[in-house]
Amino acid sequence: MSHVSSVKAYVTDLKVCAAACEEIGLELVTGATSYRWYGKWVNDYSGGAAAVSNGHDPKTFGTCEHKIRVKGAGAHTYEIGLVRRLDGGPGWELLYDNWCGGQGLEAVAGAGLGKLKQTLAQTTSIQHLQKQGYRVTKRVDEQGRIHIGGIK
Amino acid sequence: MPQQIDVVIDTNGDIVVSTKGFTGKSCQEATAQLERALGATTSDRPTAEMHKPVANVLRGRS
Protein backbone atom coordinates (compact mmCIF):
# COMPACT_ATOMS: atom_id res chain seq x y z
CA MET A 1 0.00 0.00 0.00
CA SER A 2 1.19 3.48 -0.77
CA HIS A 3 -0.30 6.80 0.14
CA VAL A 4 0.11 10.49 -0.46
CA SER A 5 -0.26 13.11 2.27
CA SER A 6 -0.36 16.88 2.03
CA VAL A 7 1.22 18.62 5.00
CA LYS A 8 0.87 22.21 6.20
CA ALA A 9 4.22 23.49 7.43
CA TYR A 10 4.66 24.59 11.03
CA VAL A 11 7.75 25.09 13.15
CA THR A 12 7.90 22.09 15.48
CA ASP A 13 11.59 22.07 16.48
CA LEU A 14 13.48 25.25 17.33
CA LYS A 15 16.90 23.69 16.64
CA VAL A 16 15.82 22.67 13.14
CA CYS A 17 14.29 26.11 12.65
CA ALA A 18 17.52 27.81 13.72
CA ALA A 19 19.52 25.67 11.28
CA ALA A 20 17.13 26.43 8.41
CA CYS A 21 17.25 30.15 9.19
CA GLU A 22 21.04 30.12 9.27
CA GLU A 23 21.15 28.48 5.84
CA ILE A 24 19.29 31.31 4.11
CA GLY A 25 20.50 34.37 6.02
CA LEU A 26 17.91 34.58 8.76
CA GLU A 27 18.31 34.36 12.51
CA LEU A 28 16.02 32.74 15.08
CA VAL A 29 15.76 34.74 18.30
CA THR A 30 14.35 32.46 21.00
CA GLY A 31 12.36 33.99 23.82
CA ALA A 32 11.58 37.18 21.92
CA THR A 33 8.13 38.44 22.91
CA SER A 34 7.61 40.93 20.10
CA TYR A 35 8.41 41.19 16.41
CA ARG A 36 8.61 44.22 14.15
CA TRP A 37 5.68 45.03 11.87
CA TYR A 38 3.76 48.16 10.89
CA GLY A 39 2.55 48.30 14.46
CA LYS A 40 -1.06 49.10 13.81
CA TRP A 41 -3.73 46.95 12.19
CA VAL A 42 -5.43 48.96 9.46
CA ASN A 43 -7.93 46.29 8.38
CA ASP A 44 -6.90 46.55 4.74
CA TYR A 45 -6.73 42.86 3.93
CA SER A 46 -8.84 39.85 4.77
CA GLY A 47 -7.99 37.43 1.96
CA GLY A 48 -7.39 33.73 2.46
CA ALA A 49 -3.74 34.26 3.31
CA ALA A 50 -4.49 36.88 5.96
CA ALA A 51 -3.74 35.97 9.55
CA VAL A 52 -7.05 37.51 10.60
CA SER A 53 -8.87 35.19 8.17
CA ASN A 54 -7.18 32.23 9.80
CA GLY A 55 -8.40 33.10 13.27
CA HIS A 56 -5.61 35.32 14.62
CA ASP A 57 -6.79 38.28 16.69
CA PRO A 58 -5.30 41.56 15.42
CA LYS A 59 -4.87 42.61 19.05
CA THR A 60 -2.14 39.97 19.32
CA PHE A 61 -0.26 41.10 16.20
CA GLY A 62 3.32 41.91 17.08
CA THR A 63 3.46 39.53 20.05
CA CYS A 64 5.16 36.14 19.89
CA GLU A 65 7.09 33.47 21.78
CA HIS A 66 10.09 33.60 19.44
CA LYS A 67 10.96 35.58 16.34
CA ILE A 68 12.97 35.35 13.15
CA ARG A 69 14.84 38.31 11.71
CA VAL A 70 17.05 39.01 8.73
CA LYS A 71 20.72 38.91 9.68
CA GLY A 72 22.20 42.37 9.54
CA ALA A 73 18.87 43.97 8.64
CA GLY A 74 18.19 47.65 9.13
CA ALA A 75 15.79 49.09 11.67
CA HIS A 76 12.84 49.09 9.26
CA THR A 77 12.87 45.50 8.04
CA TYR A 78 9.91 43.59 9.39
CA GLU A 79 10.32 40.35 11.34
CA ILE A 80 8.50 37.02 11.66
CA GLY A 81 6.68 36.07 14.83
CA LEU A 82 6.41 32.48 16.01
CA VAL A 83 3.07 32.12 17.73
CA ARG A 84 1.40 29.04 19.16
CA ARG A 85 -0.70 27.08 16.71
CA LEU A 86 -4.37 27.96 16.97
CA ASP A 87 -5.36 24.34 16.31
CA GLY A 88 -3.72 23.25 19.55
CA GLY A 89 -1.11 21.13 17.81
CA PRO A 90 2.55 21.17 18.78
CA GLY A 91 4.73 24.01 17.54
CA TRP A 92 4.30 27.48 16.14
CA GLU A 93 2.83 29.34 13.20
CA LEU A 94 4.74 32.01 11.31
CA LEU A 95 3.16 35.48 11.19
CA TYR A 96 4.52 38.56 9.49
CA ASP A 97 3.56 41.83 7.82
CA ASN A 98 4.02 41.52 4.04
CA TRP A 99 3.53 45.20 3.22
CA CYS A 100 6.18 46.13 0.62
CA GLY A 101 7.57 42.63 0.87
CA GLY A 102 7.86 43.00 4.62
CA GLN A 103 10.22 45.95 4.02
CA GLY A 104 12.92 43.59 2.75
CA LEU A 105 12.01 40.49 4.72
CA GLU A 106 10.60 38.60 1.72
CA ALA A 107 13.79 39.23 -0.26
CA VAL A 108 15.46 36.77 2.10
CA ALA A 109 12.59 34.59 3.39
CA GLY A 110 10.77 34.40 0.05
CA ALA A 111 7.33 35.59 -1.00
CA GLY A 112 4.83 34.25 1.50
CA LEU A 113 7.89 33.04 3.45
CA GLY A 114 8.12 30.27 0.83
CA LYS A 115 11.90 30.02 0.92
CA LEU A 116 11.94 29.75 4.70
CA LYS A 117 9.18 27.13 4.73
CA GLN A 118 10.88 25.17 1.96
CA THR A 119 14.24 25.19 3.76
CA LEU A 120 12.57 24.29 7.05
CA ALA A 121 10.78 21.32 5.48
CA GLN A 122 13.94 20.20 3.69
CA THR A 123 16.03 20.27 6.88
CA THR A 124 13.30 18.49 8.86
CA SER A 125 12.86 15.77 6.23
CA ILE A 126 16.56 15.03 5.78
CA GLN A 127 17.25 14.88 9.52
CA HIS A 128 14.21 12.70 10.20
CA LEU A 129 14.85 10.23 7.37
CA GLN A 130 18.53 9.87 8.24
CA LYS A 131 17.63 9.16 11.88
CA GLN A 132 15.24 6.45 10.69
CA GLY A 133 18.03 4.76 8.72
CA TYR A 134 17.00 5.84 5.22
CA ARG A 135 19.55 6.59 2.52
CA VAL A 136 18.66 10.14 1.57
CA THR A 137 18.89 11.90 -1.79
CA LYS A 138 17.99 15.44 -2.78
CA ARG A 139 17.33 17.14 -6.07
CA VAL A 140 15.78 20.41 -7.20
CA ASP A 141 13.60 20.40 -10.32
CA GLU A 142 13.07 23.10 -12.96
CA GLN A 143 10.15 24.57 -11.01
CA GLY A 144 12.29 24.99 -7.92
CA ARG A 145 10.60 22.15 -6.05
CA ILE A 146 12.86 20.21 -3.72
CA HIS A 147 12.59 16.41 -3.89
CA ILE A 148 13.85 14.51 -0.85
CA GLY A 149 13.99 10.74 -1.27
CA GLY A 150 14.56 8.15 1.43
CA ILE A 151 15.17 4.47 0.62
CA LYS A 152 15.94 1.46 2.82
CA MET B 1 11.19 -4.39 -2.57
CA PRO B 2 12.85 -1.38 -0.93
CA GLN B 3 10.77 0.94 1.18
CA GLN B 4 10.74 4.49 -0.11
CA ILE B 5 9.52 7.79 1.33
CA ASP B 6 9.46 10.83 -0.94
CA VAL B 7 8.97 14.42 0.16
CA VAL B 8 8.29 17.15 -2.39
CA ILE B 9 8.41 20.76 -1.20
CA ASP B 10 7.32 23.47 -3.60
CA THR B 11 8.49 27.08 -3.60
CA ASN B 12 5.52 28.10 -1.43
CA GLY B 13 6.61 25.62 1.21
CA ASP B 14 3.72 23.27 0.50
CA ILE B 15 4.68 19.68 1.24
CA VAL B 16 3.59 16.34 -0.20
CA VAL B 17 4.77 13.10 1.40
CA SER B 18 4.37 9.81 -0.46
CA THR B 19 5.45 6.22 0.03
CA LYS B 20 6.24 3.15 -2.04
CA GLY B 21 7.01 -0.44 -1.16
CA PHE B 22 5.24 -0.70 2.17
CA THR B 23 2.69 -3.34 3.07
CA GLY B 24 -0.65 -2.71 4.74
CA LYS B 25 -0.86 0.34 6.93
CA SER B 26 2.86 0.35 7.64
CA CYS B 27 3.32 3.20 5.17
CA GLN B 28 1.14 5.50 7.26
CA GLU B 29 2.98 4.44 10.41
CA ALA B 30 6.30 5.11 8.66
CA THR B 31 5.41 8.68 7.75
CA ALA B 32 3.29 9.70 10.75
CA GLN B 33 6.28 10.88 12.77
CA LEU B 34 7.77 12.75 9.80
CA GLU B 35 4.46 14.44 9.07
CA ARG B 36 4.16 15.57 12.70
CA ALA B 37 7.68 16.98 12.54
CA LEU B 38 6.84 18.86 9.36
CA GLY B 39 3.55 20.28 10.65
CA ALA B 40 0.00 19.07 10.27
CA THR B 41 -1.40 16.59 7.75
CA THR B 42 -4.23 18.17 5.81
CA SER B 43 -5.08 15.22 3.58
CA ASP B 44 -4.10 11.59 3.25
CA ARG B 45 -5.15 9.78 0.11
CA PRO B 46 -3.88 7.74 -2.80
CA THR B 47 -3.59 10.67 -5.18
CA ALA B 48 -1.71 13.93 -4.74
CA GLU B 49 -3.69 17.08 -4.26
CA MET B 50 -2.05 20.25 -3.12
CA HIS B 51 -3.77 22.23 -0.41
CA LYS B 52 -4.35 25.94 -0.53
CA PRO B 53 -1.31 27.81 0.77
CA VAL B 54 -1.78 29.91 3.88
CA ALA B 55 0.78 32.65 4.36
CA ASN B 56 -0.68 34.25 7.51
CA VAL B 57 0.12 37.76 6.43
CA LEU B 58 -0.99 40.63 8.64
CA ARG B 59 -1.76 43.20 5.96
CA GLY B 60 -2.35 43.62 2.26
CA ARG B 61 0.35 43.64 -0.35
CA SER B 62 1.22 47.06 -1.72
Coordinates of C-alpha atoms in Angstrom, one line a residue:
Chain A
M1 CA 0.0 0.0 0.0
S2 CA 1.2 3.5 -0.8
H3 CA -0.3 6.8 0.1
V4 CA 0.1 10.5 -0.5
S5 CA -0.3 13.1 2.3
S6 CA -0.4 16.9 2.0
V7 CA 1.2 18.6 5.0
K8 CA 0.9 22.2 6.2
A9 CA 4.2 23.5 7.4
Y10 CA 4.7 24.6 11.0
V11 CA 7.8 25.1 13.2
T12 CA 7.9 22.1 15.5
D13 CA 11.6 22.1 16.5
L14 CA 13.5 25.2 17.3
K15 CA 16.9 23.7 16.6
V16 CA 15.8 22.7 13.1
C17 CA 14.3 26.1 12.7
A18 CA 17.5 27.8 13.7
A19 CA 19.5 25.7 11.3
A20 CA 17.1 26.4 8.4
C21 CA 17.3 30.2 9.2
E22 CA 21.0 30.1 9.3
E23 CA 21.1 28.5 5.8
I24 CA 19.3 31.3 4.1
G25 CA 20.5 34.4 6.0
L26 CA 17.9 34.6 8.8
E27 CA 18.3 34.4 12.5
L28 CA 16.0 32.7 15.1
V29 CA 15.8 34.7 18.3
T30 CA 14.3 32.5 21.0
G31 CA 12.4 34.0 23.8
A32 CA 11.6 37.2 21.9
T33 CA 8.1 38.4 22.9
S34 CA 7.6 40.9 20.1
Y35 CA 8.4 41.2 16.4
R36 CA 8.6 44.2 14.1
W37 CA 5.7 45.0 11.9
Y38 CA 3.8 48.2 10.9
G39 CA 2.5 48.3 14.5
K40 CA -1.1 49.1 13.8
W41 CA -3.7 47.0 12.2
V42 CA -5.4 49.0 9.5
N43 CA -7.9 46.3 8.4
D44 CA -6.9 46.6 4.7
Y45 CA -6.7 42.9 3.9
S46 CA -8.8 39.9 4.8
G47 CA -8.0 37.4 2.0
G48 CA -7.4 33.7 2.5
A49 CA -3.7 34.3 3.3
A50 CA -4.5 36.9 6.0
A51 CA -3.7 36.0 9.6
V52 CA -7.0 37.5 10.6
S53 CA -8.9 35.2 8.2
N54 CA -7.2 32.2 9.8
G55 CA -8.4 33.1 13.3
H56 CA -5.6 35.3 14.6
D57 CA -6.8 38.3 16.7
P58 CA -5.3 41.6 15.4
K59 CA -4.9 42.6 19.1
T60 CA -2.1 40.0 19.3
F61 CA -0.3 41.1 16.2
G62 CA 3.3 41.9 17.1
T63 CA 3.5 39.5 20.0
C64 CA 5.2 36.1 19.9
E65 CA 7.1 33.5 21.8
H66 CA 10.1 33.6 19.4
K67 CA 11.0 35.6 16.3
I68 CA 13.0 35.3 13.1
R69 CA 14.8 38.3 11.7
V70 CA 17.1 39.0 8.7
K71 CA 20.7 38.9 9.7
G72 CA 22.2 42.4 9.5
A73 CA 18.9 44.0 8.6
G74 CA 18.2 47.6 9.1
A75 CA 15.8 49.1 11.7
H76 CA 12.8 49.1 9.3
T77 CA 12.9 45.5 8.0
Y78 CA 9.9 43.6 9.4
E79 CA 10.3 40.4 11.3
I80 CA 8.5 37.0 11.7
G81 CA 6.7 36.1 14.8
L82 CA 6.4 32.5 16.0
V83 CA 3.1 32.1 17.7
R84 CA 1.4 29.0 19.2
R85 CA -0.7 27.1 16.7
L86 CA -4.4 28.0 17.0
D87 CA -5.4 24.3 16.3
G88 CA -3.7 23.3 19.6
G89 CA -1.1 21.1 17.8
P90 CA 2.5 21.2 18.8
G91 CA 4.7 24.0 17.5
W92 CA 4.3 27.5 16.1
E93 CA 2.8 29.3 13.2
L94 CA 4.7 32.0 11.3
L95 CA 3.2 35.5 11.2
Y96 CA 4.5 38.6 9.5
D97 CA 3.6 41.8 7.8
N98 CA 4.0 41.5 4.0
W99 CA 3.5 45.2 3.2
C100 CA 6.2 46.1 0.6
G101 CA 7.6 42.6 0.9
G102 CA 7.9 43.0 4.6
Q103 CA 10.2 46.0 4.0
G104 CA 12.9 43.6 2.8
L105 CA 12.0 40.5 4.7
E106 CA 10.6 38.6 1.7
A107 CA 13.8 39.2 -0.3
V108 CA 15.5 36.8 2.1
A109 CA 12.6 34.6 3.4
G110 CA 10.8 34.4 0.1
A111 CA 7.3 35.6 -1.0
G112 CA 4.8 34.3 1.5
L113 CA 7.9 33.0 3.4
G114 CA 8.1 30.3 0.8
K115 CA 11.9 30.0 0.9
L116 CA 11.9 29.8 4.7
K117 CA 9.2 27.1 4.7
Q118 CA 10.9 25.2 2.0
T119 CA 14.2 25.2 3.8
L120 CA 12.6 24.3 7.0
A121 CA 10.8 21.3 5.5
Q122 CA 13.9 20.2 3.7
T123 CA 16.0 20.3 6.9
T124 CA 13.3 18.5 8.9
S125 CA 12.9 15.8 6.2
I126 CA 16.6 15.0 5.8
Q127 CA 17.2 14.9 9.5
H128 CA 14.2 12.7 10.2
L129 CA 14.8 10.2 7.4
Q130 CA 18.5 9.9 8.2
K131 CA 17.6 9.2 11.9
Q132 CA 15.2 6.5 10.7
G133 CA 18.0 4.8 8.7
Y134 CA 17.0 5.8 5.2
R135 CA 19.6 6.6 2.5
V136 CA 18.7 10.1 1.6
T137 CA 18.9 11.9 -1.8
K138 CA 18.0 15.4 -2.8
R139 CA 17.3 17.1 -6.1
V140 CA 15.8 20.4 -7.2
D141 CA 13.6 20.4 -10.3
E142 CA 13.1 23.1 -13.0
Q143 CA 10.1 24.6 -11.0
G144 CA 12.3 25.0 -7.9
R145 CA 10.6 22.1 -6.1
I146 CA 12.9 20.2 -3.7
H147 CA 12.6 16.4 -3.9
I148 CA 13.9 14.5 -0.9
G149 CA 14.0 10.7 -1.3
G150 CA 14.6 8.1 1.4
I151 CA 15.2 4.5 0.6
K152 CA 15.9 1.5 2.8
Chain B
M1 CA 11.2 -4.4 -2.6
P2 CA 12.8 -1.4 -0.9
Q3 CA 10.8 0.9 1.2
Q4 CA 10.7 4.5 -0.1
I5 CA 9.5 7.8 1.3
D6 CA 9.5 10.8 -0.9
V7 CA 9.0 14.4 0.2
V8 CA 8.3 17.1 -2.4
I9 CA 8.4 20.8 -1.2
D10 CA 7.3 23.5 -3.6
T11 CA 8.5 27.1 -3.6
N12 CA 5.5 28.1 -1.4
G13 CA 6.6 25.6 1.2
D14 CA 3.7 23.3 0.5
I15 CA 4.7 19.7 1.2
V16 CA 3.6 16.3 -0.2
V17 CA 4.8 13.1 1.4
S18 CA 4.4 9.8 -0.5
T19 CA 5.5 6.2 0.0
K20 CA 6.2 3.2 -2.0
G21 CA 7.0 -0.4 -1.2
F22 CA 5.2 -0.7 2.2
T23 CA 2.7 -3.3 3.1
G24 CA -0.6 -2.7 4.7
K25 CA -0.9 0.3 6.9
S26 CA 2.9 0.3 7.6
C27 CA 3.3 3.2 5.2
Q28 CA 1.1 5.5 7.3
E29 CA 3.0 4.4 10.4
A30 CA 6.3 5.1 8.7
T31 CA 5.4 8.7 7.7
A32 CA 3.3 9.7 10.8
Q33 CA 6.3 10.9 12.8
L34 CA 7.8 12.7 9.8
E35 CA 4.5 14.4 9.1
R36 CA 4.2 15.6 12.7
A37 CA 7.7 17.0 12.5
L38 CA 6.8 18.9 9.4
G39 CA 3.6 20.3 10.6
A40 CA 0.0 19.1 10.3
T41 CA -1.4 16.6 7.7
T42 CA -4.2 18.2 5.8
S43 CA -5.1 15.2 3.6
D44 CA -4.1 11.6 3.2
R45 CA -5.2 9.8 0.1
P46 CA -3.9 7.7 -2.8
T47 CA -3.6 10.7 -5.2
A48 CA -1.7 13.9 -4.7
E49 CA -3.7 17.1 -4.3
M50 CA -2.0 20.2 -3.1
H51 CA -3.8 22.2 -0.4
K52 CA -4.4 25.9 -0.5
P53 CA -1.3 27.8 0.8
V54 CA -1.8 29.9 3.9
A55 CA 0.8 32.7 4.4
N56 CA -0.7 34.2 7.5
V57 CA 0.1 37.8 6.4
L58 CA -1.0 40.6 8.6
R59 CA -1.8 43.2 6.0
G60 CA -2.3 43.6 2.3
R61 CA 0.3 43.6 -0.4
S62 CA 1.2 47.1 -1.7

